[in-house]
mmCIF file of C-alpha atoms in Angstrom:
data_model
loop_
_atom_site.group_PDB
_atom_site.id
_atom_site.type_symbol
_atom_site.label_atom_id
_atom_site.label_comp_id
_atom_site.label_asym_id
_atom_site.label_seq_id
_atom_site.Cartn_x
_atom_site.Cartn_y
_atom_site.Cartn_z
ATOM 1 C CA UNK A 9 -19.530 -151.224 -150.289
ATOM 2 C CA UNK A 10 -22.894 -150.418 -151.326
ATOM 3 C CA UNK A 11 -24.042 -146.957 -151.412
ATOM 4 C CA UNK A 12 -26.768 -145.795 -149.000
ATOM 5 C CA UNK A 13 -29.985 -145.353 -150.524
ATOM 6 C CA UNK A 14 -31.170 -141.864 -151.008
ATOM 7 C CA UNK A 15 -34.176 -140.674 -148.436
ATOM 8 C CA UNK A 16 -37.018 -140.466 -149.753
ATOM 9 C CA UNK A 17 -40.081 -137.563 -149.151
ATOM 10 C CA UNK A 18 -41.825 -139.615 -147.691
ATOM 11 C CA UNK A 19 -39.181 -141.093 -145.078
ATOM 12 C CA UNK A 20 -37.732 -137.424 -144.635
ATOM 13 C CA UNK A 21 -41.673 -135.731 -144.058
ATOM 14 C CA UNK A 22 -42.105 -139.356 -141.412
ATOM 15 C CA UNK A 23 -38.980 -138.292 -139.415
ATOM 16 C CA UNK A 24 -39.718 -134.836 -139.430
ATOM 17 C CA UNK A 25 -43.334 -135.507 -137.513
ATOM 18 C CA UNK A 26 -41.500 -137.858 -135.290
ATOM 19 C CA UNK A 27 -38.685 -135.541 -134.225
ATOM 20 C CA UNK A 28 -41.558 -133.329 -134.100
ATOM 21 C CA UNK A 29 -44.058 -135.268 -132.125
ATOM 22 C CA UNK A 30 -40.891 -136.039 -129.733
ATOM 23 C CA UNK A 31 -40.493 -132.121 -129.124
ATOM 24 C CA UNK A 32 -44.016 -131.385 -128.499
ATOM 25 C CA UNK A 33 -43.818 -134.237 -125.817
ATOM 26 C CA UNK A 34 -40.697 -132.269 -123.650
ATOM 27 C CA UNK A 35 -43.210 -129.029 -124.267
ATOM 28 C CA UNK A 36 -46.052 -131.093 -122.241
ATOM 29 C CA UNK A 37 -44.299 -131.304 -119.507
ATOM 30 C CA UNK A 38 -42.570 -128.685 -119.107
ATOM 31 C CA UNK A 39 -46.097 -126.716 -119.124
ATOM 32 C CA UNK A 40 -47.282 -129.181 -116.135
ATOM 33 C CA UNK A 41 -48.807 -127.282 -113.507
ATOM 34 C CA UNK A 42 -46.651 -128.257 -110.805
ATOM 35 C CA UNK A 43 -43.434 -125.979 -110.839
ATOM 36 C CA UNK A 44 -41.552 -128.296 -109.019
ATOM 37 C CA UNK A 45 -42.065 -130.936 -112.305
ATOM 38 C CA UNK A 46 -41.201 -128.089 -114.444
ATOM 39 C CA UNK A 47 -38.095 -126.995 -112.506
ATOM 40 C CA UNK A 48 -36.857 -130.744 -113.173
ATOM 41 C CA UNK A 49 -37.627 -131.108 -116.681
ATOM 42 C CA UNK A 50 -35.835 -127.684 -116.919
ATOM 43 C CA UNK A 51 -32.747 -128.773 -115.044
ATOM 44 C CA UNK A 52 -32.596 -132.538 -116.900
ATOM 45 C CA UNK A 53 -33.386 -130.812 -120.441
ATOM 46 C CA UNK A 54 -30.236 -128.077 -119.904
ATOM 47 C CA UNK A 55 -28.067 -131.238 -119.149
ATOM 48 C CA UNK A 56 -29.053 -132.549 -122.303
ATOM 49 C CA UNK A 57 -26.843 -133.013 -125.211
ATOM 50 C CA UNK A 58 -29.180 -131.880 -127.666
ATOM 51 C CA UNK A 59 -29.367 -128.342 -128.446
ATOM 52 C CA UNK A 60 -32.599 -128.162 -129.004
ATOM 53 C CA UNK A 61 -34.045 -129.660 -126.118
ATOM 54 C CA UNK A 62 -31.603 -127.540 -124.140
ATOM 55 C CA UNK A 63 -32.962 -124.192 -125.996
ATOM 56 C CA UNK A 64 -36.221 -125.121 -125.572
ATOM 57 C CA UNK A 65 -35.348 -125.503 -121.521
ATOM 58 C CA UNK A 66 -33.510 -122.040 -121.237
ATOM 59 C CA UNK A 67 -36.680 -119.979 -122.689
ATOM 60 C CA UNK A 68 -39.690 -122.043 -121.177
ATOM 61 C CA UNK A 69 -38.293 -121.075 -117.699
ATOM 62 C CA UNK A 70 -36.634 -117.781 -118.624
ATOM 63 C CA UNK A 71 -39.589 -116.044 -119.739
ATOM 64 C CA UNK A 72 -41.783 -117.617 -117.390
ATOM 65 C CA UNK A 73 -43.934 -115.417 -114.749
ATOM 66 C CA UNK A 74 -42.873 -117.641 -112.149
ATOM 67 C CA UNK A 75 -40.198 -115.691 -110.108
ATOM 68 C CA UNK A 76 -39.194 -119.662 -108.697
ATOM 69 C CA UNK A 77 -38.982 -121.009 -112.104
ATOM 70 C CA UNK A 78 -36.879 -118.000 -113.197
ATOM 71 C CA UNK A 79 -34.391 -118.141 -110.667
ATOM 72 C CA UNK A 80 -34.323 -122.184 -110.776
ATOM 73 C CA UNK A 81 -33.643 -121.231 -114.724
ATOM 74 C CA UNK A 82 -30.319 -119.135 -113.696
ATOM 75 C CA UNK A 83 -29.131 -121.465 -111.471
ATOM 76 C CA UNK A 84 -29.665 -124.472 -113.697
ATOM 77 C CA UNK A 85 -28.143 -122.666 -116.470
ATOM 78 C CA UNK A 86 -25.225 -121.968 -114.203
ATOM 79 C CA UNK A 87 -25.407 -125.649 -113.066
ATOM 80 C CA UNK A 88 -25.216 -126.841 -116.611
ATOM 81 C CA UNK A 89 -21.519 -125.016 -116.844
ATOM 82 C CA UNK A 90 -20.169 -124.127 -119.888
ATOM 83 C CA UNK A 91 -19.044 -120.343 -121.177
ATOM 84 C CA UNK A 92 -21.036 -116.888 -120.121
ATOM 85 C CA UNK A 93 -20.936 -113.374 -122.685
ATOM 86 C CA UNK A 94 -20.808 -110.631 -120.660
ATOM 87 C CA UNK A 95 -21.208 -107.510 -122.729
ATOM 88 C CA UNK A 96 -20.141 -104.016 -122.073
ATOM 89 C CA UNK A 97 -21.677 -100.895 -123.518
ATOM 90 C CA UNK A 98 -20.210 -97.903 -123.159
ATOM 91 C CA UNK A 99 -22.631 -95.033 -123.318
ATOM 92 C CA UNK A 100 -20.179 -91.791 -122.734
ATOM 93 C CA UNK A 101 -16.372 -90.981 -121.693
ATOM 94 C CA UNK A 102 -17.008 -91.943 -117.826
ATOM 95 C CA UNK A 103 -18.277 -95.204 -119.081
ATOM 96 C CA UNK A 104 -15.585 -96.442 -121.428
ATOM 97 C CA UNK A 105 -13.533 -97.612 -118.220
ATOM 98 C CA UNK A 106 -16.020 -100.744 -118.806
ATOM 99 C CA UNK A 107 -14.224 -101.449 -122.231
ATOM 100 C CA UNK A 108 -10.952 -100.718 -121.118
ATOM 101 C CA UNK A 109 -11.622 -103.666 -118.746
ATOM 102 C CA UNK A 110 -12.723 -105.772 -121.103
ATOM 103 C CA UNK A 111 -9.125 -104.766 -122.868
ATOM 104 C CA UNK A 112 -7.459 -105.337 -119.933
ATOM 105 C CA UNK A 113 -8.814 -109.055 -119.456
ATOM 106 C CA UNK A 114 -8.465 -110.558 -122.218
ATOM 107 C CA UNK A 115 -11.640 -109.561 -124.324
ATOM 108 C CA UNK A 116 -12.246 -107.581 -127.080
ATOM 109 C CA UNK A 117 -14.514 -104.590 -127.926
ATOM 110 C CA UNK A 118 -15.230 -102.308 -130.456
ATOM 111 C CA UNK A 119 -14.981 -98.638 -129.199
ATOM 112 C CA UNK A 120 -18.478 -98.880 -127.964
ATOM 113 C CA UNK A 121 -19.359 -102.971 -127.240
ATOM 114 C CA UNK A 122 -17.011 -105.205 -125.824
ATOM 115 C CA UNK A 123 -17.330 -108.647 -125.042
ATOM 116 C CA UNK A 124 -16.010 -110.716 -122.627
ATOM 117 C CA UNK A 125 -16.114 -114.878 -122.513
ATOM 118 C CA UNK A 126 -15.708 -116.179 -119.380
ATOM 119 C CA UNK A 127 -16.156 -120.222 -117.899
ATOM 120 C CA UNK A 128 -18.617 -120.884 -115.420
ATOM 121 C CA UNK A 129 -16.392 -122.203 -112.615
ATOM 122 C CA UNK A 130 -17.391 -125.369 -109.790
ATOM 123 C CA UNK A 131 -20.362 -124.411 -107.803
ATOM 124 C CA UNK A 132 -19.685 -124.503 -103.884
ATOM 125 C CA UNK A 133 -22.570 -123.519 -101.374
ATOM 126 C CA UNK A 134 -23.515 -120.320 -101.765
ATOM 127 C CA UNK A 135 -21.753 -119.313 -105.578
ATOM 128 C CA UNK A 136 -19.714 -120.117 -108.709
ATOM 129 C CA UNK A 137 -16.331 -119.781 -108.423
ATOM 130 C CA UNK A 138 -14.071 -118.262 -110.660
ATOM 131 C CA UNK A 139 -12.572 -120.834 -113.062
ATOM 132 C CA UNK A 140 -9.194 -119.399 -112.738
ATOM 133 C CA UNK A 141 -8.995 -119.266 -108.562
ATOM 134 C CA UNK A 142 -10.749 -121.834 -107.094
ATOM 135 C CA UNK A 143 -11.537 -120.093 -103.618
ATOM 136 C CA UNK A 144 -12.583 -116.905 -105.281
ATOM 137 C CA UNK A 145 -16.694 -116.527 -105.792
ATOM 138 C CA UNK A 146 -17.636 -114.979 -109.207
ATOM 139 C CA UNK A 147 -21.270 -115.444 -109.722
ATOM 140 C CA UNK A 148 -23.983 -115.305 -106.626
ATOM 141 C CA UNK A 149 -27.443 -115.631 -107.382
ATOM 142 C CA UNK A 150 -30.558 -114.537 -105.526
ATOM 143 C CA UNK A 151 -33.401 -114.693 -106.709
ATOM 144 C CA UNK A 152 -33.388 -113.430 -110.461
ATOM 145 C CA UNK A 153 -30.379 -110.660 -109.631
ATOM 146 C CA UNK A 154 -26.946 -112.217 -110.212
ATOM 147 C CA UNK A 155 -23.665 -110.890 -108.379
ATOM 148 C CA UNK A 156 -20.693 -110.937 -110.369
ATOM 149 C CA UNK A 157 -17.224 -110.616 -109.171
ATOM 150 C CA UNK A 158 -14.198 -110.299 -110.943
ATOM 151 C CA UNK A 159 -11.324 -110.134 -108.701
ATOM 152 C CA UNK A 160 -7.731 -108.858 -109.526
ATOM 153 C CA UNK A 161 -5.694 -106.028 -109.633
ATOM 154 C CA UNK A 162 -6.829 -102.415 -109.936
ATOM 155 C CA UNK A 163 -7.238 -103.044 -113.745
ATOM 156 C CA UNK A 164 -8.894 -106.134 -114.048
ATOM 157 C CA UNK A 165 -11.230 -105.910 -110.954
ATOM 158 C CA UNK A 166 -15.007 -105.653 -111.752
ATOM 159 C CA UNK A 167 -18.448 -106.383 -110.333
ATOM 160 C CA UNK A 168 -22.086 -105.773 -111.327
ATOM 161 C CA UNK A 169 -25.593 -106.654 -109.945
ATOM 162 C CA UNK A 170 -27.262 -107.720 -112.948
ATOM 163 C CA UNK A 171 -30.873 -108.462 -113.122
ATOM 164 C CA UNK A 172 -32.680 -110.917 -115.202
ATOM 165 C CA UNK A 173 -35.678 -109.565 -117.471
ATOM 166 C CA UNK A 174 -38.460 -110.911 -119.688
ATOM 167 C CA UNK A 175 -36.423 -111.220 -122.865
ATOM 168 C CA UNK A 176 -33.897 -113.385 -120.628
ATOM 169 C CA UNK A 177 -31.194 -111.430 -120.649
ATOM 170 C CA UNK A 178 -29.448 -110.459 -117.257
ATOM 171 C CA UNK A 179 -28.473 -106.231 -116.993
ATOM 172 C CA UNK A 180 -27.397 -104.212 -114.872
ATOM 173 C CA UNK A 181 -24.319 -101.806 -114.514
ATOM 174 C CA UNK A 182 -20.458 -102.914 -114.469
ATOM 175 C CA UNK A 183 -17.987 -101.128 -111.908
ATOM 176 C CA UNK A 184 -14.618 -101.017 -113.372
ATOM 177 C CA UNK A 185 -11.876 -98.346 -113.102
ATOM 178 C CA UNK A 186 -14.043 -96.494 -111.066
ATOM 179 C CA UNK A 187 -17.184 -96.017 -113.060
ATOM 180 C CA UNK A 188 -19.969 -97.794 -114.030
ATOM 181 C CA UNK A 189 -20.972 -98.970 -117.752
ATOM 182 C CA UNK A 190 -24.078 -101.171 -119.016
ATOM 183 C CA UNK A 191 -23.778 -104.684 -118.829
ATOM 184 C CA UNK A 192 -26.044 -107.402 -120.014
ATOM 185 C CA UNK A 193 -25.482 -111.356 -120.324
ATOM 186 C CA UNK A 194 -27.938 -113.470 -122.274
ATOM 187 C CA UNK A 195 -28.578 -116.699 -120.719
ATOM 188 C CA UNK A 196 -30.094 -117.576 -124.263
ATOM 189 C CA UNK A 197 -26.893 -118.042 -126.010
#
């Protein structure tokens, strides 16, 4: 076996401007006029294996001023599948029923934050379903507000209304046990 030849500078500085030059190209179009080309690149790029294309995706149509682009950017992102964050703040004693839900399905939190990982189930017409029931809706979107629904008993049932906003984070408030607590997922991540 013969040992690979170390990189030099100069070949490490040439494939730096290429990768480069091959990012800047993706950027191009995705700042093309036409919102319909920039929806596609958005949806193709976030089905993309490479994370950096697929970061690149998220933000350029998250914290665009293009209410279209920004809800074609949740719904690709839900699209794309994968896991969601949703995180629970609790701000006072009424709204620590948020992280006793979190407790009570499965996720973990801090006295003050919890956080909850969740799959992004099949899509069907009209939502995502949950991953565990497949006849039970979880996420609706419309427009750049995003239903969610977490169905169960008394102690595990949830929803919120969360809305998206310029840093592309969705927030809103979560209903559990009762009472409502803060609850934000970034569609970043």
């Amino acid at each position: 076996m013969t040992a690979q030849a170390e990189m030099t500078l100069e070949d490490f500085q040439a494939q730096v401007m290429a990768g480069a030059n091959r990012i800047a190209q993706y950027q191009q179009t995705l700042q093309n006029p036409d919102p319909r080309v920039q929806y596609e690149a958005v949806r193709l790029l976030l089905k993309s294996k490479d994370p950096a294309l697929v970061r690149i995706a998220k933000e350029h149509a998250l914290f665009s001023t293009n209410p279209v682009l920004r809800n074609s950017a949740i719904v690709a992102i839900f699209e794309a599948g994968g896991n969601l964050r949703l995180q629970v703040t609790a701000t006072n004693e009424q709204s620590a029923s948020g992280l006793q839900w979190i407790s009570n399905v499965g996720g973990t939190h801090d006295g003050r934050v919890g956080n909850f990982i969740f799959p992004i189930g099949k899509m069907t017409e009209e939502c995502w379903m949950d991953a565990r029931y497949d006849s039970t809706c979880q996420l609706r979107v419309s427009g750049t507000t995003v239903q969610f629904y977490y169905h169960g008993n008394s102690g595990t049932k949830a929803q919120a209304a969360l809305t998206l906003g310029s840093d592309g984070v969705l927030r809103g408030k979560l209903l559990a046990g009762g009472h409502n607590s803060d609850a934000a997922i970034d569609l970043k991540e």
